[in-house]
Coordinates of C-alpha atoms and ligand atoms in Angstrom, one line a residue:
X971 CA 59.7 46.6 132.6
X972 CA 57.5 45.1 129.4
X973 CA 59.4 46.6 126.0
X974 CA 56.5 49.1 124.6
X975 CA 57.0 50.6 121.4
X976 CA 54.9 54.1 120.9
X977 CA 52.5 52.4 118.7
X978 CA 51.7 50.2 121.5
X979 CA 51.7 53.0 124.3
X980 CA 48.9 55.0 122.0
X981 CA 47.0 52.3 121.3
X982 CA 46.3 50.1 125.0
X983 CA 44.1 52.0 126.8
X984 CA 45.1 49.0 130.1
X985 CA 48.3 51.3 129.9
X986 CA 46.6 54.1 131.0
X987 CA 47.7 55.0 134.7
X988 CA 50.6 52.5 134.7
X989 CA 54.6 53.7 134.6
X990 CA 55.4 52.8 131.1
X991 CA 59.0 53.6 129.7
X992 CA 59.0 55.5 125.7
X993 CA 62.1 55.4 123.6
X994 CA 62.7 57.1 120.6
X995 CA 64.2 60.3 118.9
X996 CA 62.5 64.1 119.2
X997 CA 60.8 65.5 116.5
X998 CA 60.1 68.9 118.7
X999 CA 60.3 70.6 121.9
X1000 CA 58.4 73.6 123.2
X1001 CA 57.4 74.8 126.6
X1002 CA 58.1 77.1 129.3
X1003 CA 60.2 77.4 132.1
X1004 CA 57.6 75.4 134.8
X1005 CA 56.7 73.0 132.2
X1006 CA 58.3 71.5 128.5
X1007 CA 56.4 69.3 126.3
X1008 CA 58.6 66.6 123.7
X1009 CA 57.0 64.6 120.7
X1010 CA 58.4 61.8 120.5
X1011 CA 58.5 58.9 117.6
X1012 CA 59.8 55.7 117.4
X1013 CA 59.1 54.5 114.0
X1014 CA 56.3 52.5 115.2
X1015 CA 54.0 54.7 114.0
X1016 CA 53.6 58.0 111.9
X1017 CA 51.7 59.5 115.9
X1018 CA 54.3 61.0 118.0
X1019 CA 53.7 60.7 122.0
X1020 CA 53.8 63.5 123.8
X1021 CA 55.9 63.9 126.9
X1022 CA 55.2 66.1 129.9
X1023 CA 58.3 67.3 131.7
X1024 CA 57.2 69.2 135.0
X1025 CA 60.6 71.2 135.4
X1026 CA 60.6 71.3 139.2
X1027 CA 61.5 67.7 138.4
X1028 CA 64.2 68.9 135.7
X1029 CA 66.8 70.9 134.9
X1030 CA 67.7 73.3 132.3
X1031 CA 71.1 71.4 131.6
X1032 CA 69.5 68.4 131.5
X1033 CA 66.7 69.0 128.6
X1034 CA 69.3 71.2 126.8
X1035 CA 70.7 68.3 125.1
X1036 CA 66.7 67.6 123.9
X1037 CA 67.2 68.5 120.6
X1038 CA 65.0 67.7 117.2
X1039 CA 66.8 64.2 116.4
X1040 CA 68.3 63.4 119.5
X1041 CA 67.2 60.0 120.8
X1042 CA 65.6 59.5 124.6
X1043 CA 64.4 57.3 127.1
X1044 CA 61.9 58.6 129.5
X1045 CA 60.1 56.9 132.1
X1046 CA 56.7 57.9 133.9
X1047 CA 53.0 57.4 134.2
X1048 CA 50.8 57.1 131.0
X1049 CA 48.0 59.8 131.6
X1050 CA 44.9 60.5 129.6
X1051 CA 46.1 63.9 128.0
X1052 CA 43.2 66.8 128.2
X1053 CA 45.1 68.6 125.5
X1054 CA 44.2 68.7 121.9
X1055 CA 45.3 65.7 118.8
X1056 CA 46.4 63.1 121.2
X1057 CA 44.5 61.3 124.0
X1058 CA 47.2 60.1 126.1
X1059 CA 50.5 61.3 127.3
X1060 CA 53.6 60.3 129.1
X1061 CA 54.4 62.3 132.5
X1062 CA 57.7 61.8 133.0
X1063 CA 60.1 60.9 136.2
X1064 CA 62.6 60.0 134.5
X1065 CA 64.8 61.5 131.4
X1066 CA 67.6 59.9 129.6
X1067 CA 69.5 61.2 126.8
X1068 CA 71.2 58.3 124.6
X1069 CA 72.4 61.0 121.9
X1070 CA 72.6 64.3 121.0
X1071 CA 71.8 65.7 117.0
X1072 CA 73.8 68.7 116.9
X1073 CA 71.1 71.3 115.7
X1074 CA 73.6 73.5 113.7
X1075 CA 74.8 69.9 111.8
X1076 CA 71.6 68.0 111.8
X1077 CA 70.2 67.8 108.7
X1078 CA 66.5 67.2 109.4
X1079 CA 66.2 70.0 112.0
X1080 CA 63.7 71.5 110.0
X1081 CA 60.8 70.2 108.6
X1082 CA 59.4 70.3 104.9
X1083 CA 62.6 69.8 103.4
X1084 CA 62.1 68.3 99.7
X1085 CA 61.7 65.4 98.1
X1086 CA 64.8 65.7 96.0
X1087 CA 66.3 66.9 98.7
X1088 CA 65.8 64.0 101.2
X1089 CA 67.2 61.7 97.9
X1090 CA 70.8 63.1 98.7
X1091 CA 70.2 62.2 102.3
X1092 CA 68.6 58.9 101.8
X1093 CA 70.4 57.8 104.7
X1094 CA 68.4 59.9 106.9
X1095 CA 65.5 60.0 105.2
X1096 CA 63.4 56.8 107.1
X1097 CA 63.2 59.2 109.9
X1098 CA 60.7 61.7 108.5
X1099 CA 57.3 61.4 108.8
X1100 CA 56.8 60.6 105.2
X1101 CA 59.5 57.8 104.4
X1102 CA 58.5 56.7 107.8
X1103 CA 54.8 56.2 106.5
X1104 CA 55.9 55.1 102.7
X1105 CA 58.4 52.3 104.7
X1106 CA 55.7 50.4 107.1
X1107 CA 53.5 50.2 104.0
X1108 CA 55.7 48.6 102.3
X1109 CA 56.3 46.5 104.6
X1110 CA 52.5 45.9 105.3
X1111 CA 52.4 45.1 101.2
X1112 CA 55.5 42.8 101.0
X1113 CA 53.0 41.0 104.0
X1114 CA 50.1 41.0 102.2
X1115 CA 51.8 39.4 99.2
X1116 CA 53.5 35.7 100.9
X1117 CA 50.0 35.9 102.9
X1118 CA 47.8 36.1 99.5
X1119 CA 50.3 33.3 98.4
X1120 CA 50.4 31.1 100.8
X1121 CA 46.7 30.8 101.8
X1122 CA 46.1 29.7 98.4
X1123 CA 48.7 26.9 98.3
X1124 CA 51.5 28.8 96.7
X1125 CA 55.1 27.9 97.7
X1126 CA 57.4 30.7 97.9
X1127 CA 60.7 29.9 95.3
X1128 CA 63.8 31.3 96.2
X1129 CA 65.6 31.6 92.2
X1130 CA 69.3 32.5 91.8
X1131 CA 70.3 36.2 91.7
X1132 CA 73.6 34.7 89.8
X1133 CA 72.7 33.6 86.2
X1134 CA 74.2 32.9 83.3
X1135 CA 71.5 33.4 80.9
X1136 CA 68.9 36.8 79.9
X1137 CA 65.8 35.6 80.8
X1138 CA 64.3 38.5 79.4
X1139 CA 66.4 39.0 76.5
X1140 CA 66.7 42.3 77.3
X1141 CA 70.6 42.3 76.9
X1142 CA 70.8 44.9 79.9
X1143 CA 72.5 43.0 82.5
X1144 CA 75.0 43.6 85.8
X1145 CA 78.0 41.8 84.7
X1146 CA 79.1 39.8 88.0
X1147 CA 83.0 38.3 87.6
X1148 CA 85.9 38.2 90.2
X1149 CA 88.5 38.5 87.1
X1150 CA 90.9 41.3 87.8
X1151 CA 89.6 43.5 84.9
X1152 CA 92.7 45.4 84.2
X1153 CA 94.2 42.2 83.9
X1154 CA 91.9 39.5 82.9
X1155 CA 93.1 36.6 81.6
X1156 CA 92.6 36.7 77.8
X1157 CA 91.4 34.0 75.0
X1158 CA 93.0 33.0 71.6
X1159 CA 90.6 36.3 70.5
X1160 CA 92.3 38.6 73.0
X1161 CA 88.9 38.9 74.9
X1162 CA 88.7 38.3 78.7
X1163 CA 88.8 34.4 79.2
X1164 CA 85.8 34.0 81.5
X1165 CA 86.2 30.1 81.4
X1166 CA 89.1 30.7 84.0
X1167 CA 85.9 33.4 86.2
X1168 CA 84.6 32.1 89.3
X1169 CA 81.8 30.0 88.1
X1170 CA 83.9 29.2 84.6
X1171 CA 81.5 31.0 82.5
X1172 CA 80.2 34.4 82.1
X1173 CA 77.9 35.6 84.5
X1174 CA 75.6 38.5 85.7
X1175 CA 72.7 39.4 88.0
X1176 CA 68.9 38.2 87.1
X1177 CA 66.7 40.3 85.2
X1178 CA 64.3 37.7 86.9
X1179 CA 63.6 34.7 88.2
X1180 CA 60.6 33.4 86.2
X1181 CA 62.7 30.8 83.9
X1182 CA 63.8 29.0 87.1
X1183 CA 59.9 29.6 88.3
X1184 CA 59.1 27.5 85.7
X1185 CA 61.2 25.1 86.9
X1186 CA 59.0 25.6 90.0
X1187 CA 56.0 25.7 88.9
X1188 CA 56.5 22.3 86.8
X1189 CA 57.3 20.2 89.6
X1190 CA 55.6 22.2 92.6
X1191 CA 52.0 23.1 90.8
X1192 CA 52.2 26.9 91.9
X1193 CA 54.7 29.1 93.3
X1194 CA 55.5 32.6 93.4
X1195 CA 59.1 34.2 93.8
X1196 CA 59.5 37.2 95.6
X1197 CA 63.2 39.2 95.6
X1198 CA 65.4 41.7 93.6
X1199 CA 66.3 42.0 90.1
X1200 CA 68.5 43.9 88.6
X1201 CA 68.2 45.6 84.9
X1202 CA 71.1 47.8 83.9
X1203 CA 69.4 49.9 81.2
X1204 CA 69.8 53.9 81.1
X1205 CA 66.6 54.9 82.1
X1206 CA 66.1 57.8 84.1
X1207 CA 62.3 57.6 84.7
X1208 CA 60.3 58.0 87.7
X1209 CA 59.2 54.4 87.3
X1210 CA 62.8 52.5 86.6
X1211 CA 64.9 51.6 89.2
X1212 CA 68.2 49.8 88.6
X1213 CA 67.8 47.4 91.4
X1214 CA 63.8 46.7 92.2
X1215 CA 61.7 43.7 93.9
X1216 CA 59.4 41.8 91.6
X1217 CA 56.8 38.9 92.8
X1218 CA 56.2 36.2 90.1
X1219 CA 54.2 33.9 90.7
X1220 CA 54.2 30.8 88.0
X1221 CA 51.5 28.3 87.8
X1222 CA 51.4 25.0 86.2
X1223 CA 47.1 24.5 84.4
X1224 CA 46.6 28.1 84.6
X1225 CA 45.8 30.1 80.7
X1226 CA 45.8 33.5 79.9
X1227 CA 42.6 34.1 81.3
X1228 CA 43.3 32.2 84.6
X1229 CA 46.7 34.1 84.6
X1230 CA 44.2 37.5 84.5
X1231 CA 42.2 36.4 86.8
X1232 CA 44.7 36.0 89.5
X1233 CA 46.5 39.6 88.4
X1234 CA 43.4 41.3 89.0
X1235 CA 42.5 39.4 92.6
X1236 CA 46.0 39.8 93.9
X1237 CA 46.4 43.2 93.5
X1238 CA 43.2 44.1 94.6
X1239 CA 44.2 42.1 97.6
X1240 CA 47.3 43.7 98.2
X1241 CA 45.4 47.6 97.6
X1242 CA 43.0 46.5 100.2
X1243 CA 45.3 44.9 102.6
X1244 CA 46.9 47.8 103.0
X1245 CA 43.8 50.2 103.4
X1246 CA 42.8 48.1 105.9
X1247 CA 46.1 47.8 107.8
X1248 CA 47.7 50.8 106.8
X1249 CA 44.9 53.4 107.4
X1250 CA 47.2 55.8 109.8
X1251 CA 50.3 56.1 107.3
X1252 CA 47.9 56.4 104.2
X1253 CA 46.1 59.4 105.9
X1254 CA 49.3 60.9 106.6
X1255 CA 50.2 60.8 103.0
X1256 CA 46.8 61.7 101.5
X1257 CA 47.0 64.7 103.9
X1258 CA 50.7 65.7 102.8
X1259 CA 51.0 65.1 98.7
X1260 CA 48.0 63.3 97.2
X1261 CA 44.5 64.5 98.1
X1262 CA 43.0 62.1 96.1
X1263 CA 44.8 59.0 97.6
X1264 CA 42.4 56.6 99.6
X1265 CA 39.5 57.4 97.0
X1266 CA 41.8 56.5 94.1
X1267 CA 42.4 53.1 95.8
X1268 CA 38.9 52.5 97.0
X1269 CA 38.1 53.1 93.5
X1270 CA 40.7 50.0 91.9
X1271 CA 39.4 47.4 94.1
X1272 CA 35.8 48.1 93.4
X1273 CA 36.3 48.4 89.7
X1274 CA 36.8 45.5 87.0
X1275 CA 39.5 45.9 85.0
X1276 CA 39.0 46.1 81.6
X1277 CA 39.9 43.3 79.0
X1278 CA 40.8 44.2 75.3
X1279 CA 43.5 43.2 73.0
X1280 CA 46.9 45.6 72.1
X1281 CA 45.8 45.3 68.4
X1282 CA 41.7 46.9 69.9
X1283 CA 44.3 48.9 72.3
X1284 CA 46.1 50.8 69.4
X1285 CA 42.7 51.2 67.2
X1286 CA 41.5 53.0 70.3
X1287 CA 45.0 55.0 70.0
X1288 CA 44.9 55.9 66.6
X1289 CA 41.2 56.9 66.7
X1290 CA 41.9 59.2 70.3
X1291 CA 42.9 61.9 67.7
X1292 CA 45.3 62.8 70.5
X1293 CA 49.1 63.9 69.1
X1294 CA 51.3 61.3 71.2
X1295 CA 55.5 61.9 71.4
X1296 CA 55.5 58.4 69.6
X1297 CA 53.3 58.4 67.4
X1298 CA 50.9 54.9 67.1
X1299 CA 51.5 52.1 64.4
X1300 CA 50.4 48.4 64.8
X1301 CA 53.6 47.0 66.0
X1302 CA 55.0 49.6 68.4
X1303 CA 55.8 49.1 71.8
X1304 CA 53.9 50.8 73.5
X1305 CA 55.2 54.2 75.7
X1306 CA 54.0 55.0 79.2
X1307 CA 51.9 58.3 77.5
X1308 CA 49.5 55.2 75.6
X1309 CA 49.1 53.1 78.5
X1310 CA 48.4 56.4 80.5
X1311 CA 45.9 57.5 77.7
X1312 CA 43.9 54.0 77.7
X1313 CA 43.7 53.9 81.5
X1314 CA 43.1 57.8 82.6
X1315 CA 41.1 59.4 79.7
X1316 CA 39.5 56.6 77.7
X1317 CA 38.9 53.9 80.1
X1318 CA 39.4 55.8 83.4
X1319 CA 40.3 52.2 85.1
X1320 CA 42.9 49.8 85.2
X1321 CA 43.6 47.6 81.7
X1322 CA 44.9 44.3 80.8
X1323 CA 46.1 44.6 77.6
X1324 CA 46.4 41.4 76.0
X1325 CA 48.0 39.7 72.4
X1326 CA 50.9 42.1 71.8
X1327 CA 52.8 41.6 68.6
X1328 CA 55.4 38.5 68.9
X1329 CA 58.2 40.7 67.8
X1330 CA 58.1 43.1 71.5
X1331 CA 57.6 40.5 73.5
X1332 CA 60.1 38.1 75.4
X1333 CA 61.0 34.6 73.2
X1334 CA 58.6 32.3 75.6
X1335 CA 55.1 33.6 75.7
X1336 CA 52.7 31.3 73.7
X1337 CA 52.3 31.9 70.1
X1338 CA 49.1 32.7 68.6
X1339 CA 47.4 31.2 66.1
X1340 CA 47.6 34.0 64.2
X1341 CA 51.3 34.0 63.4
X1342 CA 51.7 37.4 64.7
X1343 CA 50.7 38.0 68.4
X1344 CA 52.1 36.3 71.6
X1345 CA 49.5 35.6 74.4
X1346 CA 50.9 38.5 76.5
X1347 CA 49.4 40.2 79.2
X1348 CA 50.0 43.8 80.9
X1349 CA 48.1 44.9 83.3
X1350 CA 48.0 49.1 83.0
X1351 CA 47.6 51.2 86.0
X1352 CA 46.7 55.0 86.6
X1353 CA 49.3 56.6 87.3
X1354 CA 52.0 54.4 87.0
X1355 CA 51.1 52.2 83.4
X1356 CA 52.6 49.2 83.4
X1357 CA 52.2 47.6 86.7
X1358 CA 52.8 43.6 85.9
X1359 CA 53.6 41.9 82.9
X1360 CA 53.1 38.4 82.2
X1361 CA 52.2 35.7 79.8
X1362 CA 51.0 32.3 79.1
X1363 CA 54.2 30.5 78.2
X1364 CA 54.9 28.6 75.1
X1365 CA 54.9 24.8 76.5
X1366 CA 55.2 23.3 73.0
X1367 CA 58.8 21.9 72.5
X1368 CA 59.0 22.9 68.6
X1369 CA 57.8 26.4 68.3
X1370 CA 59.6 27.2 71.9
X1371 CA 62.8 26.0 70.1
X1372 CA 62.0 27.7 66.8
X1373 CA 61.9 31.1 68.5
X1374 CA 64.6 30.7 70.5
X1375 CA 66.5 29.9 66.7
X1376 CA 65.2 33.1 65.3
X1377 CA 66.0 34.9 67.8
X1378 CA 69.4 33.9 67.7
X1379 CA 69.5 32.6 71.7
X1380 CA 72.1 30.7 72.4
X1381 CA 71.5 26.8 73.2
X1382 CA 74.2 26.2 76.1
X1383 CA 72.1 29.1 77.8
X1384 CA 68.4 27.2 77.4
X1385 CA 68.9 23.5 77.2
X1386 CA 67.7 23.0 80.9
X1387 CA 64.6 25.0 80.0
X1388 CA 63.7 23.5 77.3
X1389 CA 64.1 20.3 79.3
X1390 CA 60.6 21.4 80.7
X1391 CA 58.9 20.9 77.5
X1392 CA 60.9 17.8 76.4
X1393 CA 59.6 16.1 79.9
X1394 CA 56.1 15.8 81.2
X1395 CA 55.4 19.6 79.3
X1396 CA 52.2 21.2 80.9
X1397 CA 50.1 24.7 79.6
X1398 CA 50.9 27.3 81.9
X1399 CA 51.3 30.9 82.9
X1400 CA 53.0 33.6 85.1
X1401 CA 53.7 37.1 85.6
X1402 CA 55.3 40.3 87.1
X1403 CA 54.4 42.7 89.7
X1404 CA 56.5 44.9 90.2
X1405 CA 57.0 45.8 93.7
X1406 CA 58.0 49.3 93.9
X1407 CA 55.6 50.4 90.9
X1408 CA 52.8 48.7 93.7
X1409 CA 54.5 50.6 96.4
X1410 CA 54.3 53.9 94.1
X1411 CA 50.4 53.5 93.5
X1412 CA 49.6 52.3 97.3
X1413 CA 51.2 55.2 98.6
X1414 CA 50.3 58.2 96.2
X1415 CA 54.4 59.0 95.6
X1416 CA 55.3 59.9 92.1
X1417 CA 58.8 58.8 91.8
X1418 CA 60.0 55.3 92.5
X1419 CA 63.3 56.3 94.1
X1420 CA 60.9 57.7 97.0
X1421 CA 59.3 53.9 97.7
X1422 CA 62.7 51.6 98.1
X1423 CA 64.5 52.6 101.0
X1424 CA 68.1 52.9 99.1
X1425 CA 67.3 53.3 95.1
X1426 CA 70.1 52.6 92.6
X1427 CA 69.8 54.4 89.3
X1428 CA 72.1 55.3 86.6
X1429 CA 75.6 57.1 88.6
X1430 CA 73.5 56.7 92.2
X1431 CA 74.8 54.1 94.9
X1432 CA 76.3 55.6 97.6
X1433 CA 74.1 54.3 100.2
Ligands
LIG2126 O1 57.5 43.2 82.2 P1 58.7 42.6 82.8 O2 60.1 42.9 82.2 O3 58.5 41.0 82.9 C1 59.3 40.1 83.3 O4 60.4 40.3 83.8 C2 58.7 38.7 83.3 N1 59.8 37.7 83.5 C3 57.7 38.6 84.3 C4 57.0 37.2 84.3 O5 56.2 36.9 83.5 N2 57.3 36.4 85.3 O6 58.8 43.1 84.3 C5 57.7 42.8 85.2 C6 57.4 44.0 86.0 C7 56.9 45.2 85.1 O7 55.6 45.1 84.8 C8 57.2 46.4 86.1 O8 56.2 46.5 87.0 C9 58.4 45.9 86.8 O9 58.5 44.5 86.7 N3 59.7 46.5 86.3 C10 60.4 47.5 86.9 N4 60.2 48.1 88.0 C11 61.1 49.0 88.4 N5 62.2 49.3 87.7 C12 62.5 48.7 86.5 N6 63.6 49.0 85.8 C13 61.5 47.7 86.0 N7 61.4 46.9 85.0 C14 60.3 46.2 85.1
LIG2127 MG1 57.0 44.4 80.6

């Protein structure tokens, strides 16, 4: 018999009238002693089929075992249902149990368990309704991203997740060594001699891959990366994870405003991919934590985003009259509350912010004229703030080199980048997304460690 998953039984009406087999595991059973009536779900889909067990066919021992959680086979004929919410339904012949989900032990017997509860059982988790829905979205969006890539002559760039330089100068890194570290082998300075490590230097896991993508993009024309990164700082937010996915695409010819350009169509691509793909699951969510989902969406991708400078950005700020935790000076970073301020009350759409003061930003955006801003680019989301950051990238050999000296980066860690400005140097540009934070806004969740299947943050990493 033809494999169907649920999706596909609900959704072919040539099924109707045929035997058909459904596999999965039992959200619910209810009934009566002449008939009993199973939802079943396979993941396929957030719909459950229903199952019609006519119990002059059954017995009691045999559907006892027919627990929430327990998984099934069942085979019979695929019926147009007269009941109400679903229009077809299984009648089954034939019932088998694969396993049982002991109701006193099982931990999703009942429904409408937490969010922060389901986080300690993140290993059960992808079997309610709503990780269910939040997974195939992000699936559907992690799609949408090599197909918006690759129809516009991107190549996809796999870059080392073992480095030996901070791309991002962030100095929050995942040290990686195979040294026995109660006994390392030690130097003339009594520090662990990590010329005798694995790869005879010291190492750690990316921050990113975009230094490598410019490697890419310098030889290839345009390519995009698309994997995990890991950042090691202490932050507890509902928008930092420890290990996330980030997409950055580099391109050789592109500015800053070509660089915006392409921010603004991709993830207005990717928002509408998934409305149009995704409609079921994005219901189901809308419905459950975030009336205002599909209208908030439908709302990005028909809006431009606006343009303006950090230096207009903090003017705006300052002028808001608004008390802020951090308060707003010309030079500041700026904290989520800002971003959130620009976007929701004073704009009330999405931002690129543009310009930022040299001194915030990472060593290799292009330099301004002005001596003082870097030709950054953020691009602010409701709801979340930053959503991508990016740049054009400093492609002249001397003032790359000069702010690397300032800045006090080593040399045996850059040479090879700098090689790309010593060698055929071109203008060009990059940035970004990060994946979860576009996982968070697709899908209306407000914490980050409820869009990646298996979050790692600060003391979490079980499983
Ligand atoms: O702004 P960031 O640090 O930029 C870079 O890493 C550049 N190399 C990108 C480039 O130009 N190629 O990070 C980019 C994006 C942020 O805008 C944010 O969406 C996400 O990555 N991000 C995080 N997401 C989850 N958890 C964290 N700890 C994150 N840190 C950054
Ligand atoms: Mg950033």
């Amino acid at each position: 018999m033809k494999k169907t998953t649920i999706k596909e039984l609900l959704n072919t009406p040539e099924l109707i009238g045929t035997e058909v087999e459904a596999k999965g595991w039992v959200r619910t059973r209810r009934g009566n002693k002449h008939v009993q009536f199973i939802q079943l779900n396979d993941g396929s889909t957030s719909q459950n089929i229903q199952l019609v067990l006519d119990m002059t066919r059954f017995s009691d021992s045999q559907l006892k075992p027919v627990t929430t959680g327990s998984s099934i086979r069942v085979k019979g004929k695929l019926v147009e249902s007269l009941g109400k919410g679903q229009h077809c339904e299984v009648q089954a012949d034939e019932l088998e149990v694969y396993g049982t989900a002991d109701p006193t032990s099982y931990p999703l017997q009942k429904k409408g368990h937490t969010l922060e509860y389901l986080r300690e059982i993140a290993h059960l988790r992808p079997r309610t309704n709503s990780f269910g829905s939040v997974l195939r979205i992000r699936s559907a969006l992690a799609f949408a991203i090599h197909k918006y890539f690759q129809e516009r002559g991107f190549f996809y760039l796999n870059t080392p997740l073992i480095t030996a330089s901070d791309a991002e100068g962030a100095g929050a890194m995942f040290q990686v060594t195979t040294l026995d570290m109660d006994n390392p082998p030690r130097n003339d300075e009594g520090k662990p001699d990590y010329s005798k490590d694995f790869f005879g230097k010291h190492t750690s896991l990316t921050v990113s891959g975009q230094l490598e993508g410019e490697l890419g993009a310098t030889a290839l024309g345009r390519i995009y990366t698309f994997g995990p990164t890991f950042r090691a700082e202490n932050s507890n937010t509902p928008r930092h994870l420890a290990e996330f996915w980030m997409i950055e695409p580099e391109m050789a010819f592109f500015d800053i405003k070509d660089n915006m350009d392409l921010a603004e169509d991709f993830l207005k691509y990717c928002i509408r991919y998934a409305l149009d793909t995704c409609s079921t699951d994005i219901a189901f969510l809308e419905e459950r934590f975030d009336k205002g989902l599909t209208e908030r969406l439908r709302f990005v991708i028909s809006s431009d985003f606006v343009r303006l400078s950090y230096t207009e950005g903090v003017e705006i700020l300052k002028a808001s009259g608004k008390k802020f935790e951090f308060p707003v000076e010309w030079g500041i970073d700026l904290q989520s509350e800002h971003e959130r301020y620009l976007v929701e009350e004073h704009f009330k759409r999405p931002v690129i912010l543009t310009d930022y003061p040299k001194d915030i930003k990472a060593f290799y955006m292009k330099q301004n004229e002005d001596g003082k801003t870097v030709r950054a680019m953020d691009v602010l989301f409701p709801s979340i703030g930053e959503i991508i950051g990016g740049s054009e990238r400093e492609a002249d050999y001397d003032k790359l080199l000069g702010r690397i000296e300032e800045l006090n980066i080593p040399m045996k860690d850059m040479w090879w980048y700098l090689d790309t400005r010593r060698f055929g140097t071109v203008p060009h540009s990059g940035f970004g997304l990060g994946f979860e934070r576009l996982v968070l806004f697709v899908t209306g969740m407000t914490n980050i460690r409820d869009v990646i299947p298996f979050p790692r943050t600060p003391g979490k990493a079980e499983f």
